[in-house]
PDB file of C-alpha atoms in Angstrom:
ATOM      1  CA  MET I  11       8.289  12.260  17.381  1.00  0.00           C
ATOM      2  CA  ILE I  12       5.410  11.075  15.076  1.00  0.00           C
ATOM      3  CA  THR I  13       3.259  13.098  12.566  1.00  0.00           C
ATOM      4  CA  ILE I  14       0.132  12.375  10.901  1.00  0.00           C
ATOM      5  CA  ASP I  15      -1.699  12.513   7.619  1.00  0.00           C
ATOM      6  CA  TYR I  16      -4.378  14.178   7.872  1.00  0.00           C
ATOM      7  CA  GLN I  17      -5.553  13.473   4.141  1.00  0.00           C
ATOM      8  CA  SER I  18      -4.771   9.788   4.740  1.00  0.00           C
ATOM      9  CA  LYS I  19      -7.861   7.822   4.605  1.00  0.00           C
ATOM     10  CA  LEU I  20      -6.238   5.324   7.319  1.00  0.00           C
ATOM     11  CA  PRO I  21      -7.508   6.551  10.904  1.00  0.00           C
ATOM     12  CA  LEU I  22      -6.163   9.063  12.588  1.00  0.00           C
ATOM     13  CA  TYR I  23      -5.580   6.189  15.099  1.00  0.00           C
ATOM     14  CA  GLU I  24      -4.452   3.540  13.267  1.00  0.00           C
ATOM     15  CA  GLN I  25      -1.758   6.143  11.467  1.00  0.00           C
ATOM     16  CA  ILE I  26      -0.810   6.422  15.110  1.00  0.00           C
ATOM     17  CA  MET I  27      -0.642   2.832  15.870  1.00  0.00           C
ATOM     18  CA  ARG I  28       1.624   2.233  13.209  1.00  0.00           C
ATOM     19  CA  ARG I  29       3.913   4.685  13.176  1.00  0.00           C
ATOM     20  CA  PHE I  30       4.732   3.442  17.026  1.00  0.00           C
ATOM     21  CA  GLN I  31       5.045   0.179  15.572  1.00  0.00           C
ATOM     22  CA  MET I  32       7.459   0.525  13.136  1.00  0.00           C
ATOM     23  CA  LEU I  33       9.952   2.826  15.595  1.00  0.00           C
ATOM     24  CA  ILE I  34       9.239  -0.259  18.581  1.00  0.00           C
ATOM     25  CA  LEU I  35      10.445  -2.577  15.781  1.00  0.00           C
ATOM     26  CA  ARG I  36      13.504  -0.631  14.562  1.00  0.00           C
ATOM     27  CA  GLY I  37      14.409  -0.301  18.134  1.00  0.00           C
ATOM     28  CA  VAL I  38      13.877   3.189  17.913  1.00  0.00           C
ATOM     29  CA  LEU I  39      12.621   3.401  21.132  1.00  0.00           C
ATOM     30  CA  ARG I  40      13.686   0.909  23.460  1.00  0.00           C
ATOM     31  CA  PRO I  41      12.235  -1.370  25.768  1.00  0.00           C
ATOM     32  CA  GLY I  42      10.799   0.081  28.931  1.00  0.00           C
ATOM     33  CA  THR I  43      11.060   3.844  27.810  1.00  0.00           C
ATOM     34  CA  GLN I  44       8.326   5.912  28.564  1.00  0.00           C
ATOM     35  CA  MET I  45       5.694   6.509  25.825  1.00  0.00           C
ATOM     36  CA  PRO I  46       4.662   9.920  25.504  1.00  0.00           C
ATOM     37  CA  SER I  47       1.380  10.488  27.729  1.00  0.00           C
ATOM     38  CA  VAL I  48      -2.018  10.498  26.010  1.00  0.00           C
ATOM     39  CA  ARG I  49      -2.721  14.026  27.180  1.00  0.00           C
ATOM     40  CA  THR I  50       0.680  15.392  25.820  1.00  0.00           C
ATOM     41  CA  LEU I  51       0.390  13.425  22.655  1.00  0.00           C
ATOM     42  CA  ALA I  52      -2.628  15.122  21.842  1.00  0.00           C
ATOM     43  CA  VAL I  53      -1.645  18.866  22.461  1.00  0.00           C
ATOM     44  CA  GLU I  54       0.868  17.628  20.264  1.00  0.00           C
ATOM     45  CA  LEU I  55      -1.111  16.479  17.320  1.00  0.00           C
ATOM     46  CA  SER I  56      -3.807  18.692  17.909  1.00  0.00           C
ATOM     47  CA  ILE I  57      -6.183  15.308  17.885  1.00  0.00           C
ATOM     48  CA  ASN I  58      -8.743  13.912  20.106  1.00  0.00           C
ATOM     49  CA  PRO I  59      -7.110  12.263  23.060  1.00  0.00           C
ATOM     50  CA  ASN I  60     -10.018   9.360  23.352  1.00  0.00           C
ATOM     51  CA  THR I  61      -7.768   9.044  19.927  1.00  0.00           C
ATOM     52  CA  ILE I  62      -4.402   8.472  21.085  1.00  0.00           C
ATOM     53  CA  GLN I  63      -6.198   6.574  24.090  1.00  0.00           C
ATOM     54  CA  LYS I  64      -7.483   3.480  21.253  1.00  0.00           C
ATOM     55  CA  ALA I  65      -3.963   3.237  19.480  1.00  0.00           C
ATOM     56  CA  TYR I  66      -2.189   2.926  23.222  1.00  0.00           C
ATOM     57  CA  SER I  67      -5.274   0.508  23.798  1.00  0.00           C
ATOM     58  CA  LEU I  68      -3.932  -1.450  19.971  1.00  0.00           C
ATOM     59  CA  LEU I  69      -0.431  -1.385  21.050  1.00  0.00           C
ATOM     60  CA  GLU I  70      -0.931  -3.102  24.182  1.00  0.00           C
ATOM     61  CA  GLN I  71      -3.717  -5.868  23.130  1.00  0.00           C
ATOM     62  CA  GLN I  72      -0.885  -6.421  20.628  1.00  0.00           C
ATOM     63  CA  GLY I  73       2.383  -6.551  23.107  1.00  0.00           C
ATOM     64  CA  TYR I  74       4.534  -3.183  22.070  1.00  0.00           C
ATOM     65  CA  ILE I  75       3.876  -1.623  24.642  1.00  0.00           C
ATOM     66  CA  TYR I  76       2.252  -2.084  28.878  1.00  0.00           C
ATOM     67  CA  PRO I  77       0.730   0.444  31.355  1.00  0.00           C
ATOM     68  CA  VAL I  78       1.782   1.099  35.221  1.00  0.00           C
ATOM     69  CA  LYS I  79      -0.628   2.947  37.044  1.00  0.00           C
ATOM     70  CA  GLY I  80      -0.121   6.587  38.310  1.00  0.00           C
ATOM     71  CA  LYS I  81       3.076   6.170  35.634  1.00  0.00           C
ATOM     72  CA  GLY I  82       2.111   6.083  32.063  1.00  0.00           C
ATOM     73  CA  ASN I  83       2.561   3.285  29.154  1.00  0.00           C
ATOM     74  CA  PHE I  84       6.153   1.572  28.844  1.00  0.00           C
ATOM     75  CA  VAL I  85       7.624  -0.227  25.497  1.00  0.00           C
ATOM     76  CA  SER I  86       7.526  -3.860  25.959  1.00  0.00           C
ATOM     77  CA  ASP I  87      10.764  -5.965  25.072  1.00  0.00           C
ATOM     78  CA  SER I  88       9.758  -6.627  21.380  1.00  0.00           C
ATOM     79  CA  SER I  89      12.617  -8.931  20.215  1.00  0.00           C
ATOM     80  CA  LYS I  90       9.957 -12.082  20.570  1.00  0.00           C
ATOM     81  CA  LEU I  91       7.280  -9.347  18.576  1.00  0.00           C
ATOM     82  CA  VAL I  92       9.987  -9.058  16.223  1.00  0.00           C
ATOM     83  CA  GLN I  93      10.781 -12.304  15.139  1.00  0.00           C
ATOM     84  CA  GLN I  94       7.087 -13.291  15.510  1.00  0.00           C
ATOM     85  CA  LYS I  95       5.960 -10.477  12.974  1.00  0.00           C
ATOM     86  CA  LYS I  96       9.246 -12.010  10.348  1.00  0.00           C
ATOM     87  CA  ASP I  97       8.209 -15.913  11.404  1.00  0.00           C
ATOM     88  CA  SER I  98       4.470 -14.891   9.817  1.00  0.00           C
ATOM     89  CA  LEU I  99       5.565 -12.567   6.700  1.00  0.00           C
ATOM     90  CA  LEU I 100       7.827 -15.190   5.555  1.00  0.00           C
ATOM     91  CA  GLU I 101       5.186 -17.970   5.706  1.00  0.00           C
ATOM     92  CA  GLU I 102       3.277 -15.355   3.677  1.00  0.00           C
ATOM     93  CA  ILE I 103       6.091 -14.884   1.320  1.00  0.00           C
ATOM     94  CA  LYS I 104       6.237 -18.802   0.898  1.00  0.00           C
ATOM     95  CA  ARG I 105       2.403 -18.699   0.225  1.00  0.00           C
ATOM     96  CA  LEU I 106       2.388 -16.218  -2.601  1.00  0.00           C
ATOM     97  CA  ALA I 107       5.364 -17.021  -3.873  1.00  0.00           C
ATOM     98  CA  VAL I 108       4.298 -20.682  -4.700  1.00  0.00           C
ATOM     99  CA  SER I 109       0.563 -19.289  -6.102  1.00  0.00           C
ATOM    100  CA  GLY I 110       2.693 -16.865  -8.003  1.00  0.00           C
ATOM    101  CA  LYS I 111       4.561 -19.793  -9.648  1.00  0.00           C
ATOM    102  CA  GLU I 112       1.715 -21.541 -10.143  1.00  0.00           C
ATOM    103  CA  LEU I 113       1.066 -18.674 -12.096  1.00  0.00           C
ATOM    104  CA  GLY I 114       4.235 -18.441 -14.202  1.00  0.00           C
ATOM    105  CA  ILE I 115       6.107 -15.485 -12.382  1.00  0.00           C
ATOM    106  CA  GLY I 116       9.344 -16.299 -12.470  1.00  0.00           C
ATOM    107  CA  ARG I 117      12.079 -16.312 -10.244  1.00  0.00           C
ATOM    108  CA  GLU I 118      13.793 -13.081 -12.053  1.00  0.00           C
ATOM    109  CA  GLU I 119      10.789 -11.135 -11.608  1.00  0.00           C
ATOM    110  CA  TYR I 120      10.611 -11.805  -7.658  1.00  0.00           C
ATOM    111  CA  ILE I 121      13.999 -10.717  -7.523  1.00  0.00           C
ATOM    112  CA  GLN I 122      12.876  -7.707  -9.853  1.00  0.00           C
ATOM    113  CA  VAL I 123       9.871  -6.176  -7.367  1.00  0.00           C
ATOM    114  CA  ILE I 124      12.617  -6.977  -4.527  1.00  0.00           C
ATOM    115  CA  ASP I 125      15.476  -4.814  -5.458  1.00  0.00           C
ATOM    116  CA  CYS I 126      12.396  -2.166  -6.572  1.00  0.00           C
ATOM    117  CA  ILE I 127      11.574  -2.254  -2.718  1.00  0.00           C
ATOM    118  CA  TYR I 128      14.904  -2.212  -0.947  1.00  0.00           C
ATOM    119  CA  LYS I 129      15.975   0.936  -3.340  1.00  0.00           C
ATOM    120  CA  LYS I 130      13.067   2.813  -1.830  1.00  0.00           C
ATOM    121  CA  GLU I 131      11.785   2.367  -5.327  1.00  0.00           C
ATOM    122  CA  GLY I 132       8.115   0.610  -6.308  1.00  0.00           C
ATOM    123  CA  PRO I 133       7.651  -1.438  -9.555  1.00  0.00           C
ATOM    124  CA  HIS I 134       5.024   1.167  -9.887  1.00  0.00           C
ATOM    125  CA  ASP I 135       6.807   3.791  -9.644  1.00  0.00           C
ATOM    126  CA  ARG I 136       9.346   3.704 -12.271  1.00  0.00           C
ATOM    127  CA  ALA I 137       9.341   6.127 -15.098  1.00  0.00           C
ATOM    128  CA  GLU I 138       8.243   4.374 -18.662  1.00  0.00           C
TER     129      GLU I 138
END
């Protein structure tokens, strides 16, 4: 279900948390879906169960999952989370666009960057 990069500088719990966030926000994990147990996922990934528990605790704090006593953790209805995240990102984009405009970054440069992102090619990934 998820993979982790042992070479990454990002802590394992954060990699796990981010991967589950993405799966939930994209609708791969639907509301009400039971999450893998801490023990099962720890064995599957060959890591300490406390690492999984930390990721799950953060996911719960952020509203992505909820615990059911004696049953495990389940995916929350993420529709509000998705909308809040979109609104937050749009506000951040507006703020960055204003700052960029003040520095002389033109509309076409923004469009070029966005096109690269949607083509899965970062501006620094292109051969020069």
